[in-house]
PDB file of C-alpha atoms and ligand atoms in Angstrom:
ATOM      1  CA  UNK J 876       0.000   0.000   0.000  1.00 57.00           C
ATOM      2  CA  UNK J 877       1.535   3.267  -1.160  1.00 71.00           C
ATOM      3  CA  UNK J 878       1.411   6.020   1.410  1.00 81.00           C
ATOM      4  CA  UNK J 879       0.061   9.334   0.225  1.00 94.00           C
ATOM      5  CA  UNK J 880       2.038  12.425   1.282  1.00 97.00           C
ATOM      6  CA  UNK J 881       0.644  15.903   0.745  1.00 97.00           C
ATOM      7  CA  UNK J 882       2.545  19.164   0.973  1.00 98.00           C
ATOM      8  CA  UNK J 883       0.211  21.765   2.448  1.00 98.00           C
ATOM      9  CA  UNK J 884       1.056  25.465   2.450  1.00 97.00           C
ATOM     10  CA  UNK J 885      -0.577  27.663   5.089  1.00 97.00           C
ATOM     11  CA  UNK J 886      -0.737  31.262   3.910  1.00 96.00           C
ATOM     12  CA  UNK J 887      -2.144  34.576   5.043  1.00 97.00           C
ATOM     13  CA  UNK J 888      -0.983  37.792   6.675  1.00 96.00           C
ATOM     14  CA  UNK J 889       1.308  37.795   9.690  1.00 94.00           C
ATOM     15  CA  UNK J 890      -0.241  37.103  13.123  1.00 95.00           C
ATOM     16  CA  UNK J 891      -3.422  35.421  11.868  1.00 97.00           C
ATOM     17  CA  UNK J 892      -2.359  32.191  13.613  1.00 96.00           C
ATOM     18  CA  UNK J 893      -0.698  30.098  10.889  1.00 95.00           C
ATOM     19  CA  UNK J 894       2.227  28.847  12.989  1.00 93.00           C
ATOM     20  CA  UNK J 895      -0.114  28.234  15.912  1.00 94.00           C
ATOM     21  CA  UNK J 896      -2.406  26.212  13.660  1.00 97.00           C
ATOM     22  CA  UNK J 897       0.457  24.026  12.431  1.00 95.00           C
ATOM     23  CA  UNK J 898       1.664  23.490  16.003  1.00 93.00           C
ATOM     24  CA  UNK J 899      -1.830  22.723  17.223  1.00 96.00           C
ATOM     25  CA  UNK J 900      -2.524  20.213  14.496  1.00 97.00           C
ATOM     26  CA  UNK J 901       0.827  18.438  14.502  1.00 95.00           C
ATOM     27  CA  UNK J 902       1.848  18.679  18.157  1.00 92.00           C
ATOM     28  CA  UNK J 903      -1.466  19.197  19.912  1.00 93.00           C
ATOM     29  CA  UNK J 904      -0.327  22.312  21.720  1.00 91.00           C
ATOM     30  CA  UNK J 905      -1.144  26.027  21.816  1.00 91.00           C
ATOM     31  CA  UNK J 906       1.310  28.528  23.249  1.00 82.00           C
ATOM     32  CA  UNK J 907       0.630  32.207  23.466  1.00 74.00           C
ATOM     33  CA  UNK J 908       4.189  33.315  22.834  1.00 66.00           C
ATOM     34  CA  UNK J 909       4.888  31.185  19.868  1.00 59.00           C
ATOM     35  CA  UNK J 910       8.227  32.037  18.283  1.00 60.00           C
ATOM     36  CA  UNK J 911       8.383  33.323  14.749  1.00 54.00           C
ATOM     37  CA  UNK J 912      10.784  30.658  13.670  1.00 50.00           C
ATOM     38  CA  UNK J 913       9.806  27.090  13.964  1.00 53.00           C
ATOM     39  CA  UNK J 914      13.326  25.891  13.096  1.00 55.00           C
ATOM     40  CA  UNK J 915      12.190  23.373  10.514  1.00 63.00           C
ATOM     41  CA  UNK J 916      10.531  23.715   7.136  1.00 82.00           C
ATOM     42  CA  UNK J 917       7.444  21.745   8.065  1.00 91.00           C
ATOM     43  CA  UNK J 918       5.682  19.665  10.702  1.00 94.00           C
ATOM     44  CA  UNK J 919       3.728  16.569   9.807  1.00 96.00           C
ATOM     45  CA  UNK J 920       0.827  14.440  10.909  1.00 98.00           C
ATOM     46  CA  UNK J 921      -0.521  11.187   9.656  1.00 97.00           C
ATOM     47  CA  UNK J 922      -4.249  10.549   9.410  1.00 97.00           C
ATOM     48  CA  UNK J 923      -6.513   7.906   7.927  1.00 96.00           C
ATOM     49  CA  UNK J 924      -8.924   9.148   5.277  1.00 95.00           C
ATOM     50  CA  UNK J 925     -11.357   6.736   3.622  1.00 91.00           C
ATOM     51  CA  UNK J 926      -9.202   3.884   4.874  1.00 92.00           C
ATOM     52  CA  UNK J 927      -6.088   5.404   3.324  1.00 92.00           C
ATOM     53  CA  UNK J 928      -3.045   6.535   5.227  1.00 95.00           C
ATOM     54  CA  UNK J 929      -2.284  10.160   4.441  1.00 97.00           C
ATOM     55  CA  UNK J 930       0.768  12.069   5.607  1.00 98.00           C
ATOM     56  CA  UNK J 931       0.165  15.806   5.740  1.00 98.00           C
ATOM     57  CA  UNK J 932       3.267  17.980   5.675  1.00 97.00           C
ATOM     58  CA  UNK J 933       2.362  21.465   6.863  1.00 97.00           C
ATOM     59  CA  UNK J 934       4.832  24.061   5.685  1.00 95.00           C
ATOM     60  CA  UNK J 935       5.349  27.112   7.832  1.00 90.00           C
ATOM     61  CA  UNK J 936       7.015  30.397   7.005  1.00 84.00           C
ATOM     62  CA  UNK J 937       9.475  32.115   9.296  1.00 77.00           C
ATOM     63  CA  UNK J 938       7.479  35.328   9.168  1.00 79.00           C
ATOM     64  CA  UNK J 939       8.529  36.260   5.621  1.00 82.00           C
ATOM     65  CA  UNK J 940       4.892  36.916   4.743  1.00 84.00           C
ATOM     66  CA  UNK J 941       5.076  40.184   6.654  1.00 79.00           C
ATOM     67  CA  UNK J 942       7.648  41.444   4.139  1.00 79.00           C
ATOM     68  CA  UNK J 943       5.952  39.844   1.158  1.00 78.00           C
ATOM     69  CA  UNK J 944       9.127  37.776   0.848  1.00 81.00           C
ATOM     70  CA  UNK J 945       7.931  34.199   0.699  1.00 85.00           C
ATOM     71  CA  UNK J 946      10.310  32.292  -1.542  1.00 84.00           C
ATOM     72  CA  UNK J 947       9.370  30.112  -4.497  1.00 87.00           C
ATOM     73  CA  UNK J 948      10.836  27.165  -2.585  1.00 88.00           C
ATOM     74  CA  UNK J 949       8.068  27.518  -0.015  1.00 92.00           C
ATOM     75  CA  UNK J 950       5.371  26.982  -2.633  1.00 94.00           C
ATOM     76  CA  UNK J 951       7.236  24.463  -4.795  1.00 94.00           C
ATOM     77  CA  UNK J 952       5.331  21.217  -5.157  1.00 96.00           C
ATOM     78  CA  UNK J 953       2.475  22.316  -2.887  1.00 97.00           C
ATOM     79  CA  UNK J 954      -0.559  20.064  -3.306  1.00 98.00           C
ATOM     80  CA  UNK J 955      -3.020  21.777  -0.972  1.00 98.00           C
ATOM     81  CA  UNK J 956      -3.473  25.190   0.604  1.00 98.00           C
ATOM     82  CA  UNK J 957      -5.018  26.788   3.686  1.00 98.00           C
ATOM     83  CA  UNK J 958      -5.851  30.483   3.305  1.00 98.00           C
ATOM     84  CA  UNK J 959      -6.116  32.064   6.752  1.00 98.00           C
ATOM     85  CA  UNK J 960      -7.446  35.385   7.988  1.00 98.00           C
ATOM     86  CA  UNK J 961      -8.225  36.571  11.503  1.00 98.00           C
ATOM     87  CA  UNK J 962     -11.516  37.581  13.103  1.00 98.00           C
ATOM     88  CA  UNK J 963      -9.839  40.665  14.571  1.00 98.00           C
ATOM     89  CA  UNK J 964      -7.808  41.815  11.562  1.00 98.00           C
ATOM     90  CA  UNK J 965      -9.657  43.338   8.652  1.00 98.00           C
ATOM     91  CA  UNK J 966      -6.521  43.731   6.545  1.00 98.00           C
ATOM     92  CA  UNK J 967      -5.908  40.004   6.768  1.00 98.00           C
ATOM     93  CA  UNK J 968      -9.395  39.436   5.333  1.00 98.00           C
ATOM     94  CA  UNK J 969      -8.845  41.915   2.516  1.00 98.00           C
ATOM     95  CA  UNK J 970      -5.531  40.250   1.663  1.00 97.00           C
ATOM     96  CA  UNK J 971      -7.063  36.820   0.977  1.00 98.00           C
ATOM     97  CA  UNK J 972      -7.614  37.541  -2.713  1.00 97.00           C
ATOM     98  CA  UNK J 973      -4.003  38.413  -3.249  1.00 96.00           C
ATOM     99  CA  UNK J 974      -2.793  35.355  -1.292  1.00 96.00           C
ATOM    100  CA  UNK J 975      -4.966  33.156  -3.464  1.00 97.00           C
ATOM    101  CA  UNK J 976      -3.507  34.719  -6.578  1.00 97.00           C
ATOM    102  CA  UNK J 977       0.046  34.222  -5.362  1.00 95.00           C
ATOM    103  CA  UNK J 978      -0.528  30.552  -4.658  1.00 96.00           C
ATOM    104  CA  UNK J 979      -2.263  30.073  -7.985  1.00 97.00           C
ATOM    105  CA  UNK J 980       0.574  31.799  -9.842  1.00 96.00           C
ATOM    106  CA  UNK J 981       3.123  29.494  -8.216  1.00 95.00           C
ATOM    107  CA  UNK J 982       1.378  26.127  -8.199  1.00 97.00           C
ATOM    108  CA  UNK J 983      -1.900  26.481 -10.091  1.00 97.00           C
ATOM    109  CA  UNK J 984      -5.302  25.447  -8.841  1.00 96.00           C
ATOM    110  CA  UNK J 985      -4.757  23.079  -5.888  1.00 97.00           C
ATOM    111  CA  UNK J 986      -7.272  21.959  -3.227  1.00 98.00           C
ATOM    112  CA  UNK J 987      -7.741  25.030  -1.060  1.00 98.00           C
ATOM    113  CA  UNK J 988      -9.767  25.953   1.993  1.00 98.00           C
ATOM    114  CA  UNK J 989     -10.613  29.340   3.517  1.00 98.00           C
ATOM    115  CA  UNK J 990     -10.279  29.674   7.302  1.00 98.00           C
ATOM    116  CA  UNK J 991     -11.384  32.464   9.620  1.00 98.00           C
ATOM    117  CA  UNK J 992      -9.263  31.931  12.732  1.00 98.00           C
ATOM    118  CA  UNK J 993      -9.672  33.314  16.269  1.00 98.00           C
ATOM    119  CA  UNK J 994     -13.438  32.875  16.473  1.00 98.00           C
ATOM    120  CA  UNK J 995     -12.969  32.742  20.244  1.00 98.00           C
ATOM    121  CA  UNK J 996     -12.644  36.529  19.821  1.00 98.00           C
ATOM    122  CA  UNK J 997     -15.996  36.902  18.060  1.00 96.00           C
ATOM    123  CA  UNK J 998     -17.060  39.774  20.313  1.00 96.00           C
ATOM    124  CA  UNK J 999     -14.149  41.763  18.829  1.00 97.00           C
ATOM    125  CA  UNK J1000     -14.938  40.811  15.261  1.00 97.00           C
ATOM    126  CA  UNK J1001     -14.271  43.231  12.416  1.00 98.00           C
ATOM    127  CA  UNK J1002     -15.708  40.922   9.739  1.00 98.00           C
ATOM    128  CA  UNK J1003     -19.396  40.266   9.133  1.00 97.00           C
ATOM    129  CA  UNK J1004     -20.437  36.656   8.608  1.00 97.00           C
ATOM    130  CA  UNK J1005     -22.099  37.583   5.325  1.00 98.00           C
ATOM    131  CA  UNK J1006     -18.967  39.078   3.847  1.00 98.00           C
ATOM    132  CA  UNK J1007     -16.801  36.116   4.835  1.00 98.00           C
ATOM    133  CA  UNK J1008     -19.356  33.757   3.316  1.00 98.00           C
ATOM    134  CA  UNK J1009     -19.616  35.902   0.200  1.00 98.00           C
ATOM    135  CA  UNK J1010     -15.840  35.762  -0.236  1.00 98.00           C
ATOM    136  CA  UNK J1011     -15.810  31.983   0.095  1.00 98.00           C
ATOM    137  CA  UNK J1012     -18.606  31.728  -2.439  1.00 98.00           C
ATOM    138  CA  UNK J1013     -16.879  34.031  -4.894  1.00 98.00           C
ATOM    139  CA  UNK J1014     -13.619  32.091  -4.608  1.00 97.00           C
ATOM    140  CA  UNK J1015     -15.569  28.795  -4.684  1.00 98.00           C
ATOM    141  CA  UNK J1016     -13.895  27.590  -1.488  1.00 98.00           C
ATOM    142  CA  UNK J1017     -15.059  25.567   1.493  1.00 98.00           C
ATOM    143  CA  UNK J1018     -15.120  27.924   4.474  1.00 98.00           C
ATOM    144  CA  UNK J1019     -14.384  27.097   8.131  1.00 98.00           C
ATOM    145  CA  UNK J1020     -14.536  29.269  11.211  1.00 98.00           C
ATOM    146  CA  UNK J1021     -11.901  28.045  13.613  1.00 98.00           C
ATOM    147  CA  UNK J1022     -10.149  28.749  16.846  1.00 98.00           C
ATOM    148  CA  UNK J1023      -6.690  27.337  17.120  1.00 98.00           C
ATOM    149  CA  UNK J1024      -6.704  28.466  20.739  1.00 98.00           C
ATOM    150  CA  UNK J1025      -9.870  26.535  21.639  1.00 98.00           C
ATOM    151  CA  UNK J1026      -9.083  23.741  19.177  1.00 98.00           C
ATOM    152  CA  UNK J1027     -12.259  24.345  17.207  1.00 98.00           C
ATOM    153  CA  UNK J1028     -12.475  23.048  13.623  1.00 98.00           C
ATOM    154  CA  UNK J1029      -8.718  22.648  13.165  1.00 98.00           C
ATOM    155  CA  UNK J1030      -8.837  18.901  12.480  1.00 98.00           C
ATOM    156  CA  UNK J1031     -11.784  19.419  10.136  1.00 98.00           C
ATOM    157  CA  UNK J1032      -9.807  21.813   7.939  1.00 98.00           C
ATOM    158  CA  UNK J1033      -7.049  19.305   7.258  1.00 98.00           C
ATOM    159  CA  UNK J1034      -9.359  16.326   6.941  1.00 98.00           C
ATOM    160  CA  UNK J1035     -11.306  18.210   4.285  1.00 98.00           C
ATOM    161  CA  UNK J1036      -8.133  19.045   2.373  1.00 98.00           C
ATOM    162  CA  UNK J1037      -6.918  15.437   2.485  1.00 97.00           C
ATOM    163  CA  UNK J1038     -10.296  14.202   1.211  1.00 97.00           C
ATOM    164  CA  UNK J1039     -10.360  16.809  -1.496  1.00 97.00           C
ATOM    165  CA  UNK J1040      -6.847  15.844  -2.554  1.00 96.00           C
ATOM    166  CA  UNK J1041      -7.687  12.134  -2.700  1.00 95.00           C
ATOM    167  CA  UNK J1042     -10.750  12.889  -4.866  1.00 92.00           C
ATOM    168  CA  UNK J1043      -8.703  14.394  -7.679  1.00 82.00           C
TER     169      UNK J1043
HETATM  170  P1  GDP K2565       1.320  33.716  12.238  1.00 68.09           P
HETATM  171  O1  GDP K2565       2.135  34.959  12.143  1.00 68.09           O
HETATM  172  O2  GDP K2565       0.207  33.708  11.250  1.00 68.09           O
HETATM  173  O3  GDP K2565       2.153  32.474  12.191  1.00 68.09           O
HETATM  174  O4  GDP K2565       0.566  33.753  13.663  1.00 68.09           O
HETATM  175  P2  GDP K2565       0.998  33.082  15.053  1.00 68.09           P
HETATM  176  O5  GDP K2565       0.696  31.620  15.034  1.00 68.09           O
HETATM  177  O6  GDP K2565       2.383  33.492  15.390  1.00 68.09           O
HETATM  178  O7  GDP K2565      -0.071  33.734  16.027  1.00 68.09           O
HETATM  179  C1  GDP K2565      -0.119  35.140  16.254  1.00 68.09           C
HETATM  180  C2  GDP K2565      -0.773  35.413  17.590  1.00 68.09           C
HETATM  181  O8  GDP K2565      -2.144  35.016  17.568  1.00 68.09           O
HETATM  182  C3  GDP K2565      -0.129  34.616  18.731  1.00 68.09           C
HETATM  183  O9  GDP K2565      -0.093  35.441  19.879  1.00 68.09           O
HETATM  184  C4  GDP K2565      -1.086  33.466  18.949  1.00 68.09           C
HETATM  185  O10 GDP K2565      -1.051  32.970  20.258  1.00 68.09           O
HETATM  186  C5  GDP K2565      -2.414  34.116  18.627  1.00 68.09           C
HETATM  187  N1  GDP K2565      -3.443  33.152  18.166  1.00 68.09           N
HETATM  188  C6  GDP K2565      -3.326  32.186  17.239  1.00 68.09           C
HETATM  189  N2  GDP K2565      -4.483  31.517  17.070  1.00 68.09           N
HETATM  190  C7  GDP K2565      -5.374  32.070  17.932  1.00 68.09           C
HETATM  191  C8  GDP K2565      -6.770  31.821  18.231  1.00 68.09           C
HETATM  192  O11 GDP K2565      -7.440  30.937  17.689  1.00 68.09           O
HETATM  193  N3  GDP K2565      -7.343  32.643  19.173  1.00 68.09           N
HETATM  194  C9  GDP K2565      -6.640  33.623  19.817  1.00 68.09           C
HETATM  195  N4  GDP K2565      -7.301  34.364  20.711  1.00 68.09           N
HETATM  196  N5  GDP K2565      -5.340  33.880  19.553  1.00 68.09           N
HETATM  197  C10 GDP K2565      -4.718  33.119  18.623  1.00 68.09           C
HETATM  198 MG1   MG K2566       4.203  32.277  11.781  1.00 68.09          MG
END
């Protein structure tokens, strides 16, 4: 039985929770003062999807996204993508379009999911539900509201991507 391995890139503006999401999913932890550098290119986790073993390799950036300096090597060979914005950061929501375009320019149309992180901070929201849903609809993407902090919907995001990838 051949094992399936999927390179997943997690993109979005700085501070939306990308590194935290990767840590949460692969190590099961959430730390408030997560360091910018993770020290390795990616963390991985193995799951079973439709009876198949799937190894997800989640690639992190070392904060280069804040300088619009993500290298081509980061995207190279990516097979799935998580687009992340934050409940409390309107700019991160407005930047989703341009992140999508960057990924598409580098690796084409790969299985992608849209994630609104930090829904534990919903009382501080700067994004209306309708506009987030409208964006997902326009980009034709599955949309999840998640909280990496509270561990809400994180597993679902990656399970969906793995399923979507296997369906190709
Ligand atoms: P990155 O720059 O996108 O990699 O974001 P980080 O993972 O470094 O997270 C930025 C900040 O947001 C950190 O202080 C995290 O602890 C915090 N954070 C991440 N996810 C959540 C969440 O779901 N809820 C809350 N309240 N804070 C979060
Ligand atoms: Mg980070």
